[in-house]
Coordinates of C-alpha atoms and ligand atoms in Angstrom, one line a residue:
Chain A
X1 CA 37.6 4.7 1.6
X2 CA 38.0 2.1 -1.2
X3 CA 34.9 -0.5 -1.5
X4 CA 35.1 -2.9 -4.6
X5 CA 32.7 -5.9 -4.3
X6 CA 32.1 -8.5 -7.3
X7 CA 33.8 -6.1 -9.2
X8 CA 33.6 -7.6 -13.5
X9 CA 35.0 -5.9 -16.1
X10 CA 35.1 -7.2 -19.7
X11 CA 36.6 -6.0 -23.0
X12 CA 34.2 -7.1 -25.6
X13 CA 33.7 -10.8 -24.5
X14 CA 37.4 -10.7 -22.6
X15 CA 37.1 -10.7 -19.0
X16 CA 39.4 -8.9 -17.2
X17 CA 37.9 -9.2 -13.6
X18 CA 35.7 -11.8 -12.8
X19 CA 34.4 -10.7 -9.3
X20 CA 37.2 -8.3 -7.1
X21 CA 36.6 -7.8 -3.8
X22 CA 38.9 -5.3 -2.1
X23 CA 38.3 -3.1 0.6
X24 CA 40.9 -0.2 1.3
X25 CA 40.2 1.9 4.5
X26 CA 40.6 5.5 4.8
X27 CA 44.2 6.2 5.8
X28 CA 45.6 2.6 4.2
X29 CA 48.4 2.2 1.8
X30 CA 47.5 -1.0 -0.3
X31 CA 49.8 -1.9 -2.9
X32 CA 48.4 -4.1 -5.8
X33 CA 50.7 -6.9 -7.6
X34 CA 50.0 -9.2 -10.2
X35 CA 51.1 -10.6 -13.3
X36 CA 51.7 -8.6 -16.6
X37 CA 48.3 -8.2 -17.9
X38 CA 46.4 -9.4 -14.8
X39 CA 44.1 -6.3 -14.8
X40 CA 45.8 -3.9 -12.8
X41 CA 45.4 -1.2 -14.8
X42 CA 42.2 -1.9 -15.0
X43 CA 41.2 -2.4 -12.2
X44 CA 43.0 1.1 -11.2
X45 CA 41.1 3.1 -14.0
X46 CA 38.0 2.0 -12.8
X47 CA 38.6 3.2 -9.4
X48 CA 40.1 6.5 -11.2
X49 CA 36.5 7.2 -12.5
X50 CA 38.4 6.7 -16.2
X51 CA 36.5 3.6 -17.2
X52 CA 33.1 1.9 -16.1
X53 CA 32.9 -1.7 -14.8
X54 CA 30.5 -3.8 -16.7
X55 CA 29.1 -5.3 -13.2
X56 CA 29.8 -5.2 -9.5
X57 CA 30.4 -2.2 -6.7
X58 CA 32.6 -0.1 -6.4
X59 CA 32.2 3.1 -3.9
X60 CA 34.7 5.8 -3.2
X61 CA 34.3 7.6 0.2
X62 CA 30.8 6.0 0.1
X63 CA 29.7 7.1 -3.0
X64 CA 28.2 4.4 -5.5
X65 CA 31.0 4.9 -8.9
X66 CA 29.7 5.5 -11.6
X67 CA 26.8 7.0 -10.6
X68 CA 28.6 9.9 -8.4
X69 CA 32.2 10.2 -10.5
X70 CA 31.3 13.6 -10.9
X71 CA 31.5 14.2 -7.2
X72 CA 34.2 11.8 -5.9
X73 CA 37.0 13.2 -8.6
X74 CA 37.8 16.1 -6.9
X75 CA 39.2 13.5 -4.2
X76 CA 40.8 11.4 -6.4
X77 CA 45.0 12.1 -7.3
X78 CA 45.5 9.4 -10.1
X79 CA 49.8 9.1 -11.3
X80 CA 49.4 6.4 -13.9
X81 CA 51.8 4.5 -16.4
X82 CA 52.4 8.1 -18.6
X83 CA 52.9 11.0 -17.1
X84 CA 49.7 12.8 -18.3
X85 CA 51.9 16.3 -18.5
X86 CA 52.4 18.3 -21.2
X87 CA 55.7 18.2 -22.7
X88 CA 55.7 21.7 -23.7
X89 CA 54.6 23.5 -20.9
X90 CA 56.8 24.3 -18.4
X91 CA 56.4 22.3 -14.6
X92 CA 55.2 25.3 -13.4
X93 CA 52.0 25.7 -16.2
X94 CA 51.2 22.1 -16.1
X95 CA 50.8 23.0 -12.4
X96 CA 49.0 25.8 -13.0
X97 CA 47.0 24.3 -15.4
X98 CA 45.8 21.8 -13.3
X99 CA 45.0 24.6 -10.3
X100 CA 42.8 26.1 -12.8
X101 CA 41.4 22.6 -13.7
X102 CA 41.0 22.4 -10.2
X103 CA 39.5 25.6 -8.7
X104 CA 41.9 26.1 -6.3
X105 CA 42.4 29.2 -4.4
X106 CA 45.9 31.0 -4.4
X107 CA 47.4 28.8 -6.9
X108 CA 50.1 30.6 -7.2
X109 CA 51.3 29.5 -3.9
X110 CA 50.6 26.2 -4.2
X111 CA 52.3 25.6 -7.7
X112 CA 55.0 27.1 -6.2
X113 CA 54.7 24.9 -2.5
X114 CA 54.8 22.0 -4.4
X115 CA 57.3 22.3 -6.9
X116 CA 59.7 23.0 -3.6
X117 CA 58.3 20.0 -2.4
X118 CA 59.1 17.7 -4.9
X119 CA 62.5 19.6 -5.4
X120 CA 62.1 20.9 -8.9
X121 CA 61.6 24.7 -8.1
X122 CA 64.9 25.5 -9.6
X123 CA 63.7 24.3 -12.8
X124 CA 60.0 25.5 -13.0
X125 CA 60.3 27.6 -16.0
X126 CA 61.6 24.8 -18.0
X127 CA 59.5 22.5 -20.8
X128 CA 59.0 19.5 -19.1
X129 CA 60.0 17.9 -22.4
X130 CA 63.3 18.3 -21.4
X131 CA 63.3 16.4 -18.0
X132 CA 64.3 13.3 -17.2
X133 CA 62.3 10.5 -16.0
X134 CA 62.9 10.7 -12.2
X135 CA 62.1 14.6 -12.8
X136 CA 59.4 14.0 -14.5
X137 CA 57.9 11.2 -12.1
X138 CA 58.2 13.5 -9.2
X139 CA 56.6 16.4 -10.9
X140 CA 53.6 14.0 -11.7
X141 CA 53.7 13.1 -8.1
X142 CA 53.3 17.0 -7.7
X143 CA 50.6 17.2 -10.0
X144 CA 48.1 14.5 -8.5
X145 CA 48.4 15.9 -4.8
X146 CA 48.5 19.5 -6.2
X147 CA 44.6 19.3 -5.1
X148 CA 45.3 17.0 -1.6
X149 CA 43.3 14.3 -2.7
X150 CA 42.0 11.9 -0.3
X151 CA 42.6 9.1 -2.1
X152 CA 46.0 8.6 -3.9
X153 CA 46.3 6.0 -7.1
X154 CA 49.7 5.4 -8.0
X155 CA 50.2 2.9 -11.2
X156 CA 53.6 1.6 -11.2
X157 CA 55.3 4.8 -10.5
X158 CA 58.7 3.2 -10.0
X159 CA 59.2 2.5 -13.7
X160 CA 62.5 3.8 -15.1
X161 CA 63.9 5.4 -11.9
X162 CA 67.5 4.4 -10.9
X163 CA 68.0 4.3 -7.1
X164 CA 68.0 7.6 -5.8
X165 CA 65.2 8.5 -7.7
X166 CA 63.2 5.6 -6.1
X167 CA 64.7 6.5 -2.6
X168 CA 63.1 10.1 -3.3
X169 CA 59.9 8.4 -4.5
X170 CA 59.8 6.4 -1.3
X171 CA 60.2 9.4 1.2
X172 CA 57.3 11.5 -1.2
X173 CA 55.3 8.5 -0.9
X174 CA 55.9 7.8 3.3
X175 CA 55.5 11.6 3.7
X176 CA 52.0 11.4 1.4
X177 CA 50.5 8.3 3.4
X178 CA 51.7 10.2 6.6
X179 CA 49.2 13.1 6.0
X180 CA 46.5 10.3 6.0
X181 CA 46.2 10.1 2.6
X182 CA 44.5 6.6 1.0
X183 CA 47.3 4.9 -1.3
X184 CA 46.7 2.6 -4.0
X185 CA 49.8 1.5 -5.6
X186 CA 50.8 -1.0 -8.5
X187 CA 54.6 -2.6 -8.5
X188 CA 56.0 -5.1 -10.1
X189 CA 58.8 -4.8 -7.4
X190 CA 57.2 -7.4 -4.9
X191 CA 59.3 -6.8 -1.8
X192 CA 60.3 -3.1 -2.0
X193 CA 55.7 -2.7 -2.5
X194 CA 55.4 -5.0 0.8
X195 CA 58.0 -2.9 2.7
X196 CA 56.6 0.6 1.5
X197 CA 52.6 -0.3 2.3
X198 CA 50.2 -1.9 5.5
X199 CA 49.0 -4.7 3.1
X200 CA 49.5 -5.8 0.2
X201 CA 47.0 -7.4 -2.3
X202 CA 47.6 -9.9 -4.9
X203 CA 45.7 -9.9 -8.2
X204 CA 45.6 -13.3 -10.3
X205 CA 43.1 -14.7 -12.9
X206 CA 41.0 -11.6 -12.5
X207 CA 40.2 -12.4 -8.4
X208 CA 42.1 -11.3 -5.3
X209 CA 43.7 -14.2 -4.9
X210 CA 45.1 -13.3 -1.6
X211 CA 46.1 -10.3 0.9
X212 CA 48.8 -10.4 3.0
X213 CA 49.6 -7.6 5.8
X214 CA 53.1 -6.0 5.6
X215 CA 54.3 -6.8 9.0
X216 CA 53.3 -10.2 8.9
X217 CA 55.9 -12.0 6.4
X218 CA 59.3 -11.0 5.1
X219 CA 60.3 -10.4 1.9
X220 CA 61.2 -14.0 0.9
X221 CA 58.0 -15.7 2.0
X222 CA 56.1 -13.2 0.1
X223 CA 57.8 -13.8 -2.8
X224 CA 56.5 -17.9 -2.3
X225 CA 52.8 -16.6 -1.5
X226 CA 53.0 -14.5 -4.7
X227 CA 54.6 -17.6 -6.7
X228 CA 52.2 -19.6 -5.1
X229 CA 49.3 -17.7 -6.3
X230 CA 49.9 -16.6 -9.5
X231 CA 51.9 -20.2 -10.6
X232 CA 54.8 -18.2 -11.4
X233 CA 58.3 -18.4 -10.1
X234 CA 58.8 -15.3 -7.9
X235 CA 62.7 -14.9 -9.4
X236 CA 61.3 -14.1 -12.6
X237 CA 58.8 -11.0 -11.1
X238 CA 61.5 -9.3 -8.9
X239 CA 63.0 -7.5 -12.1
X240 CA 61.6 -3.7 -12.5
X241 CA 59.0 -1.8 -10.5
Chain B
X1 CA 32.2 4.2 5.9
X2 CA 32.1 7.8 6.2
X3 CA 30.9 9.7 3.0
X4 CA 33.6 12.2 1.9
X5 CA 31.5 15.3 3.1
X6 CA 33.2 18.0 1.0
X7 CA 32.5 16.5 -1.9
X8 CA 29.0 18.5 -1.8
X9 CA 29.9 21.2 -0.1
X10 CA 31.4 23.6 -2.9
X11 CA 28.5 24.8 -4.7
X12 CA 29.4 27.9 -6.3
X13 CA 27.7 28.7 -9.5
X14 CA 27.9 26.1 -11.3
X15 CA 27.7 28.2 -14.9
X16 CA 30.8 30.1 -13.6
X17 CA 32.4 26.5 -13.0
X18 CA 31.9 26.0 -16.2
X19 CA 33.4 29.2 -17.8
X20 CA 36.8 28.6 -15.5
X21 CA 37.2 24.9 -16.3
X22 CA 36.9 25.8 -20.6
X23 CA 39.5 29.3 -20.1
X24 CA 41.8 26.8 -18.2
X25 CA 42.0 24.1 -21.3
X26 CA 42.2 27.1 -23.7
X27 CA 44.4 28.8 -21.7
X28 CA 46.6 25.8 -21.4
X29 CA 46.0 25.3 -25.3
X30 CA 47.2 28.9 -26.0
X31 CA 50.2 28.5 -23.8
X32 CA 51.8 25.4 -25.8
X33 CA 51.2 27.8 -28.8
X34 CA 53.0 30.0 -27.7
X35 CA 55.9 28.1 -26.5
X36 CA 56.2 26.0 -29.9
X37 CA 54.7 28.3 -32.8
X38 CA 53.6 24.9 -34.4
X39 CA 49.6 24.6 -35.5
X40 CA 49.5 28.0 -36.9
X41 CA 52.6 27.8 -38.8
X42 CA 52.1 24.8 -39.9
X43 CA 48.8 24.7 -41.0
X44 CA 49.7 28.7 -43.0
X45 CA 52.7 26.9 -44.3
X46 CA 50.9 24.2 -45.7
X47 CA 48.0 26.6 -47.0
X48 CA 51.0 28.4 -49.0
X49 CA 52.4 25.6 -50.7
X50 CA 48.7 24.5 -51.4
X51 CA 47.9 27.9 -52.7
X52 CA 51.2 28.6 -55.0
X53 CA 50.7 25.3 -56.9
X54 CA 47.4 25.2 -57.9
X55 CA 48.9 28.7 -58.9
X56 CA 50.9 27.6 -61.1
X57 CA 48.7 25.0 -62.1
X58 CA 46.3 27.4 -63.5
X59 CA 48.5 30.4 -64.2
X60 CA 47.6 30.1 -68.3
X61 CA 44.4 30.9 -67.4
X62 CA 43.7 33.6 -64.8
X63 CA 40.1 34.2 -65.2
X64 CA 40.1 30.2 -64.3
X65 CA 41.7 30.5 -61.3
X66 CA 39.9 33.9 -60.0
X67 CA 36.2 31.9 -60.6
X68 CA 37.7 28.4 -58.6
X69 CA 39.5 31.2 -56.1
X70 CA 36.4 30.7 -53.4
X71 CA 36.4 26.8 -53.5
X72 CA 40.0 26.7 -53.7
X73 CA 40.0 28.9 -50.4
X74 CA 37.8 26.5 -48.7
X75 CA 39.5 23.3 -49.7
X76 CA 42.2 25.3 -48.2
X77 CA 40.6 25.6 -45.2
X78 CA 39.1 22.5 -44.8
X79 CA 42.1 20.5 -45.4
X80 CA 44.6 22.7 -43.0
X81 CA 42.2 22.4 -40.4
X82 CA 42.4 19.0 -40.6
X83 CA 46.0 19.3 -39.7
X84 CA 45.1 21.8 -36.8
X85 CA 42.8 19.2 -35.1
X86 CA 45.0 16.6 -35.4
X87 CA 48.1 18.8 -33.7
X88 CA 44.9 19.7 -31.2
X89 CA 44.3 16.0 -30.3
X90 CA 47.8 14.7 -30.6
X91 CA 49.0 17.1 -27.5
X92 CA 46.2 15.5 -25.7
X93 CA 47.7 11.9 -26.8
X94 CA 51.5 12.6 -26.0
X95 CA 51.3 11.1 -22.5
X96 CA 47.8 9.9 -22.6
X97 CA 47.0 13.9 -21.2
X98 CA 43.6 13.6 -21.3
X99 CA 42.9 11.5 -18.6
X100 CA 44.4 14.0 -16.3
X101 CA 41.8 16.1 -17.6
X102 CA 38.8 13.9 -17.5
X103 CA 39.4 12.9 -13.6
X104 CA 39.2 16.3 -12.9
X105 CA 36.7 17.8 -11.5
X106 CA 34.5 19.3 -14.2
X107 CA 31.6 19.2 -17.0
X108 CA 32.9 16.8 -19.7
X109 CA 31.2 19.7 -22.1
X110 CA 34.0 22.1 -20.7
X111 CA 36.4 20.1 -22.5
X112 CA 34.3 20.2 -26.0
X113 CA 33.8 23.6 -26.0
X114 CA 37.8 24.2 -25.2
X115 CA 38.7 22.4 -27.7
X116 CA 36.2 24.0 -30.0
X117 CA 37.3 27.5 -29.0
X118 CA 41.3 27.0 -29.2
X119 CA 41.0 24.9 -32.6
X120 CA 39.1 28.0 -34.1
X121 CA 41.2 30.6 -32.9
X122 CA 44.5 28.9 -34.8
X123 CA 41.9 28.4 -38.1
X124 CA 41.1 32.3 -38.1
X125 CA 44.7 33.0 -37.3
X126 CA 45.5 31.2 -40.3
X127 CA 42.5 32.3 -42.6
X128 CA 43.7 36.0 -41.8
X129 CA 47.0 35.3 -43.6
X130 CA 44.8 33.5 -46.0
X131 CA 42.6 36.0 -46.9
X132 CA 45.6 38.4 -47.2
X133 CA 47.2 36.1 -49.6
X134 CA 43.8 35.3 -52.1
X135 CA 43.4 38.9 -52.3
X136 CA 46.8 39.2 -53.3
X137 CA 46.7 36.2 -56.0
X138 CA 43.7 36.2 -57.3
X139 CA 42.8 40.2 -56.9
X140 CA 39.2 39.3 -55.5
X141 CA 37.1 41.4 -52.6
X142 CA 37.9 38.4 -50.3
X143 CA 37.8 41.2 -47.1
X144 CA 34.6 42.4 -47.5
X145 CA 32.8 42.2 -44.2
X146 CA 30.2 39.8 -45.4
X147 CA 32.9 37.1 -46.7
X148 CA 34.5 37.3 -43.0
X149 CA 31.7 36.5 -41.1
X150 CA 30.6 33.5 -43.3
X151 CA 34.7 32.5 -43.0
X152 CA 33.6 33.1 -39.2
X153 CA 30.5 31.7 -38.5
X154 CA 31.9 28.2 -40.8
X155 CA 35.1 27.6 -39.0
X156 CA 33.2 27.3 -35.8
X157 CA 31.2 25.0 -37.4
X158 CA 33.9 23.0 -39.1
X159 CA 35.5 22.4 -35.9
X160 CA 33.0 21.8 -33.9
X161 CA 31.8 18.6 -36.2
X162 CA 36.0 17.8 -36.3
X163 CA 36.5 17.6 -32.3
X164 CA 33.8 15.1 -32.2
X165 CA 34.7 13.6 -34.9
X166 CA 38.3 13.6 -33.4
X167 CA 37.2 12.4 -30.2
X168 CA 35.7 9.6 -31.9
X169 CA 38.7 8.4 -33.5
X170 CA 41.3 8.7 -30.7
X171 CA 41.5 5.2 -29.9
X172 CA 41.4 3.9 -33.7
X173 CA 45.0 3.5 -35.4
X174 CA 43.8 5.1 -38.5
X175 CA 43.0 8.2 -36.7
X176 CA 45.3 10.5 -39.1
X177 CA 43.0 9.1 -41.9
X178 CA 39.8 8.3 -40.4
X179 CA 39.8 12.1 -39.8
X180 CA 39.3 13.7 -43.2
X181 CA 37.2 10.9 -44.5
X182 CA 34.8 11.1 -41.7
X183 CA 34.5 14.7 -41.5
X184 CA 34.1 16.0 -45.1
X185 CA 31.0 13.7 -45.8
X186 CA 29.5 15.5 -42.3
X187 CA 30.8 19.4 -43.1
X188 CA 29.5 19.1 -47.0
X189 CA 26.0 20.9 -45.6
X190 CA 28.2 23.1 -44.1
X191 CA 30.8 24.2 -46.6
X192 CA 27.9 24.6 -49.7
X193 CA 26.2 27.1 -48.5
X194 CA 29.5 29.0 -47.1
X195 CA 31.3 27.9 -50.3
X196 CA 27.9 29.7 -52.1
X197 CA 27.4 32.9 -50.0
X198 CA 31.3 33.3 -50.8
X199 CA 31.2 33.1 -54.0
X200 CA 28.1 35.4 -54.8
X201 CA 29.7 37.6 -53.0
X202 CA 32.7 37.7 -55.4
X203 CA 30.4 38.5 -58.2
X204 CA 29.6 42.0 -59.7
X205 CA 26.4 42.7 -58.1
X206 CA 25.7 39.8 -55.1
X207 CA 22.4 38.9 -54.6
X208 CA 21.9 39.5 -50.9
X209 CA 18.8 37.3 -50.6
X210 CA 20.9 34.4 -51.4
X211 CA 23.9 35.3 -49.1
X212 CA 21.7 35.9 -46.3
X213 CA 19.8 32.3 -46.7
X214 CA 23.1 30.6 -47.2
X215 CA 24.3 32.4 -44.1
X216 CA 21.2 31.2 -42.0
X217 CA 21.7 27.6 -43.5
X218 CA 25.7 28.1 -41.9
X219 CA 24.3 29.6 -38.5
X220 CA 22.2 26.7 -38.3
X221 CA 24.3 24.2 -39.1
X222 CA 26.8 25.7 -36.4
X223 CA 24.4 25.5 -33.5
X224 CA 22.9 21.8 -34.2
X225 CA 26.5 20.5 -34.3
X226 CA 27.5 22.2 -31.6
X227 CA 24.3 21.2 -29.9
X228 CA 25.5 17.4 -30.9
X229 CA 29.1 17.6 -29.4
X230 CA 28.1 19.0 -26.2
X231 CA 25.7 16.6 -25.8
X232 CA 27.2 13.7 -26.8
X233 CA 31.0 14.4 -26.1
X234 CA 30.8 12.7 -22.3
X235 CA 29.5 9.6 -24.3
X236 CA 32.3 9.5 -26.8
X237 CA 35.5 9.7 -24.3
X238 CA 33.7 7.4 -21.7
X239 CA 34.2 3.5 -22.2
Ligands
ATP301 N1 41.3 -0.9 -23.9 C1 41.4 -2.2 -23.9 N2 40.7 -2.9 -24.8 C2 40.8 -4.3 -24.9 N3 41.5 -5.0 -24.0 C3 42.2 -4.3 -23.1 C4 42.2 -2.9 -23.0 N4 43.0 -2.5 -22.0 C5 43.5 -3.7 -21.5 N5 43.0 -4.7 -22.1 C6 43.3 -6.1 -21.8 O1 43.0 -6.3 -20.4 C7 44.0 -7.2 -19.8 C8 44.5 -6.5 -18.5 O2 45.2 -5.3 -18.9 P1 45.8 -4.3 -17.8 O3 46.5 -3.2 -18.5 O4 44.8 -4.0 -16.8 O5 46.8 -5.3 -17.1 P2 48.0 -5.0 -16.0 O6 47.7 -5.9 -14.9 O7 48.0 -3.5 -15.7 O8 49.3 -5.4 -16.8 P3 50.7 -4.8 -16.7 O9 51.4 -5.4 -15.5 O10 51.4 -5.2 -18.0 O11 50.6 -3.3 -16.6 C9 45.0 -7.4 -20.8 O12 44.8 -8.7 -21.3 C10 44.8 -6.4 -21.9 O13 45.1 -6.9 -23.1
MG302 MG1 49.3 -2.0 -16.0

């Protein structure tokens, strides 16, 4: 679903990439680790239609980026570092605004369907200004598969969630991947990304430096590969997600 | 690698496309109005205090104030809007918005002409207390007909040239600054010819040749800026 080949992207005369390859098939949950800085983000944007690469391939369901953004973003649900809602709308307008943004047929249903599904129906006529993060994470969650998007970028949506608000992120991510979506996911939590996806890919010094199926290692030899790769004790990354 | 086969297969017209994706961003606009009351009172609010002092400033002598009544309005205007498009950009800022609204699915232009239509509807909100208000002060024929429309027809163009300029400057630090600074330079063919037509009108006996070339010269400017944003807007908020 997912092709990048020789993927280069430079700020000004700063390389960020210097020739990604990654290939995430329909259906896969990939989750992308790296160092601070390593071009995640990036990387992610690029894929999100927000930003253009300055050389390389990249093709979403096929489609040559950026040539056809226009006509892959419809199947593209992006939850990125911010929240990208509007604090003074309510969950259920930001929802609604996006539905309209969106086209989508009885809306009003579907604003409502997924504010159940993402537990925050109770407070739907509140300004999202006044949720907390967990709240907040979940209703963006809500608002980048309010459209079922085929593909499904998530850029470290763990951040600043204590543990039962990453327990509920975990069962809304399982039960998104489930319904076949394609997951891309940034974490800086190395083991709890490995156990959550299929594969897991590592980004250092702009490459892939490496990709390592789920099932294959266990949490502690991962955290050597990813050491290994990136010439960074693994102790030191397992802090946040 | 299959191609995503739907992607094509929703061709409805593509105008009415259009029309839905600029009423949702106004829409959405209108709504956060509504819930916080904050553009149009604080550009009025702002207008007031403007207003009242250079009042003051001229109260010894009223005939003074009435003739600079017409270029104080504008520099009114101009400079309160200037707080309206910054309010207009900064909900798009809070949580980096605006990318949720350029993955979406729909003409860059859409977003433009949204932002065009919900800035100008808090700037005539605001002029309509204004107008009240130099009427009041300055005991001039501010509501004639003729005065509106040229308040009209240069708002749109005022905020038109200010969302791209806006959009310009959203990634710069400065932007607060960068803002009136850029745009005055690029409204000044505007604002004469308004500022002009405005101000014949407040004479004894206007002479209507003159308003109606000045309003032409506004009309005009209106459509080739708005021409320019439309087509240049996908180029400013793509990197
Ligand atoms: N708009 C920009 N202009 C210039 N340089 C940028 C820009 N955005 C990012 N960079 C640079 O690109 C590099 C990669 O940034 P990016 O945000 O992609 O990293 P990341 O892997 O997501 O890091 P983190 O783990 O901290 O989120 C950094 O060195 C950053 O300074
Ligand atoms: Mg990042």
């Amino acid at each position: 679903m997912i092709q990048i080949r020789g993927l280069i992207k430079q700020y000004g005369l700063n390389p960020v990439l210097r020739g990604v390859d990654l290939h995430v098939p329909a259906g896969e949950f990939v989750t992308l680790v790296g160092p601070n800085g390593a071009g995640k983000s990036t990387l992610m944007r690029i894929v999100a239609t927000l930003l253009k690469p300055t050389a390389g391939e990249v093709k979403i369901g096929g489609w040559l980026m950026p040539q056809n953004s226009g006509r892959v973003r419809r199947h593209i649900g992006l939850v990125s570092h911010q929240t990208l809602l509007y604090g003074d709308l309510t969950a259920a307008e930001n929802l609604q605004f996006f539905a309209k943004l969106y086209r989508l047929d009885n809306s009003d249903d579907r604003v409502a369907e997924a504010l159940k599904r993402v537990g925050l129906a109770a407070r739907q006529r509140d300004a999202v200004r006044t949720f907390s993060r967990g709240m907040m994470q979940r209703l963006t969650l809500a608002r980048a598969t309010l459209h079922e998007p085929d593909v499904l970028l998530l850029d470290e949506p763990y951040t600043g969630l204590d543990q039962d608000a990453s327990a509920l992120l975990d069962d809304l991510l399982r039960r998104e991947s489930a319904k076949g979506r394609t997951i891309l996911m940034i974490t800086h939590d190395l083991v709890h990304g490995l156990n959550l996806c299929d594969r897991v890919a590592i980004l250092s010094r702009g490459k892939i430096a490496q990709e390592v199926a789920s099932g294959e290692v266990t949490g502690a030899e991962f955290l050597d590969i990813y050491a290994a790769q990136t010439g960074r004790k693994a102790g030191m990354t397992k802090a946040n997600g | 690698m299959d191609k995503v086969d739907t992607a094509v297969s929703a061709p409805s017209s593509s105008g009415n496309q259009f029309v839905t994706a600029v009423w949702a961003i106004v829409w959405k606009d209108l709504q956060i109005e509504k819930h916080t009351r904050q553009t149009v009172s604080l550009m009025v609010m702002f207008s007031l205090v403007t207003v009242v002092m250079f009042n003051f400033a001229l109260e010894t002598e009223l005939d003074a104030a009435r003739n600079v009544a017409t270029g104080l309005l504008w520099a009114t205007i101009l400079l309160a809007g200037t707080l309206g498009l910054n309010r207009s950009l900064a909900i798009e800022r809070e949580n980096q918005n605006i990318d949720a609204v350029l993955i979406a699915p729909i003409d860059r232009r859409a977003v433009y002409l949204a932002k065009v239509i919900s800035v100008t509807i808090f700037t005539l909100l605001l002029e309509v207390v204004l107008v009240f208000v130099f009427v009041i002060f300055f005991n001039k024929p501010f509501w004639q007909p003729v005065v509106l429309l040229v308040l009209f027809l240069g708002t749109i163009g005022y905020v038109a040239a200010g969302v791209l300029i806006t959009s310009m400057t959203m990634q710069t630090r400065a932007r607060e600054v960068l803002l009136p600074i850029l745009l005055m330079p690029l409204v000044l063919p505007l604002i004469l010819p308004a500022a002009t037509a405005v101000g014949e009108m407040m004479t004894v006996q206007p002479d209507m040749s003159i308003i109606r070339s000045m309003v032409s010269l506004v009309a005009a400017y209106d459509l080739v800026i708005l021409a320019t944003g439309l087509f240049t807007y996908h180029l400013v908020v793509e990197s």
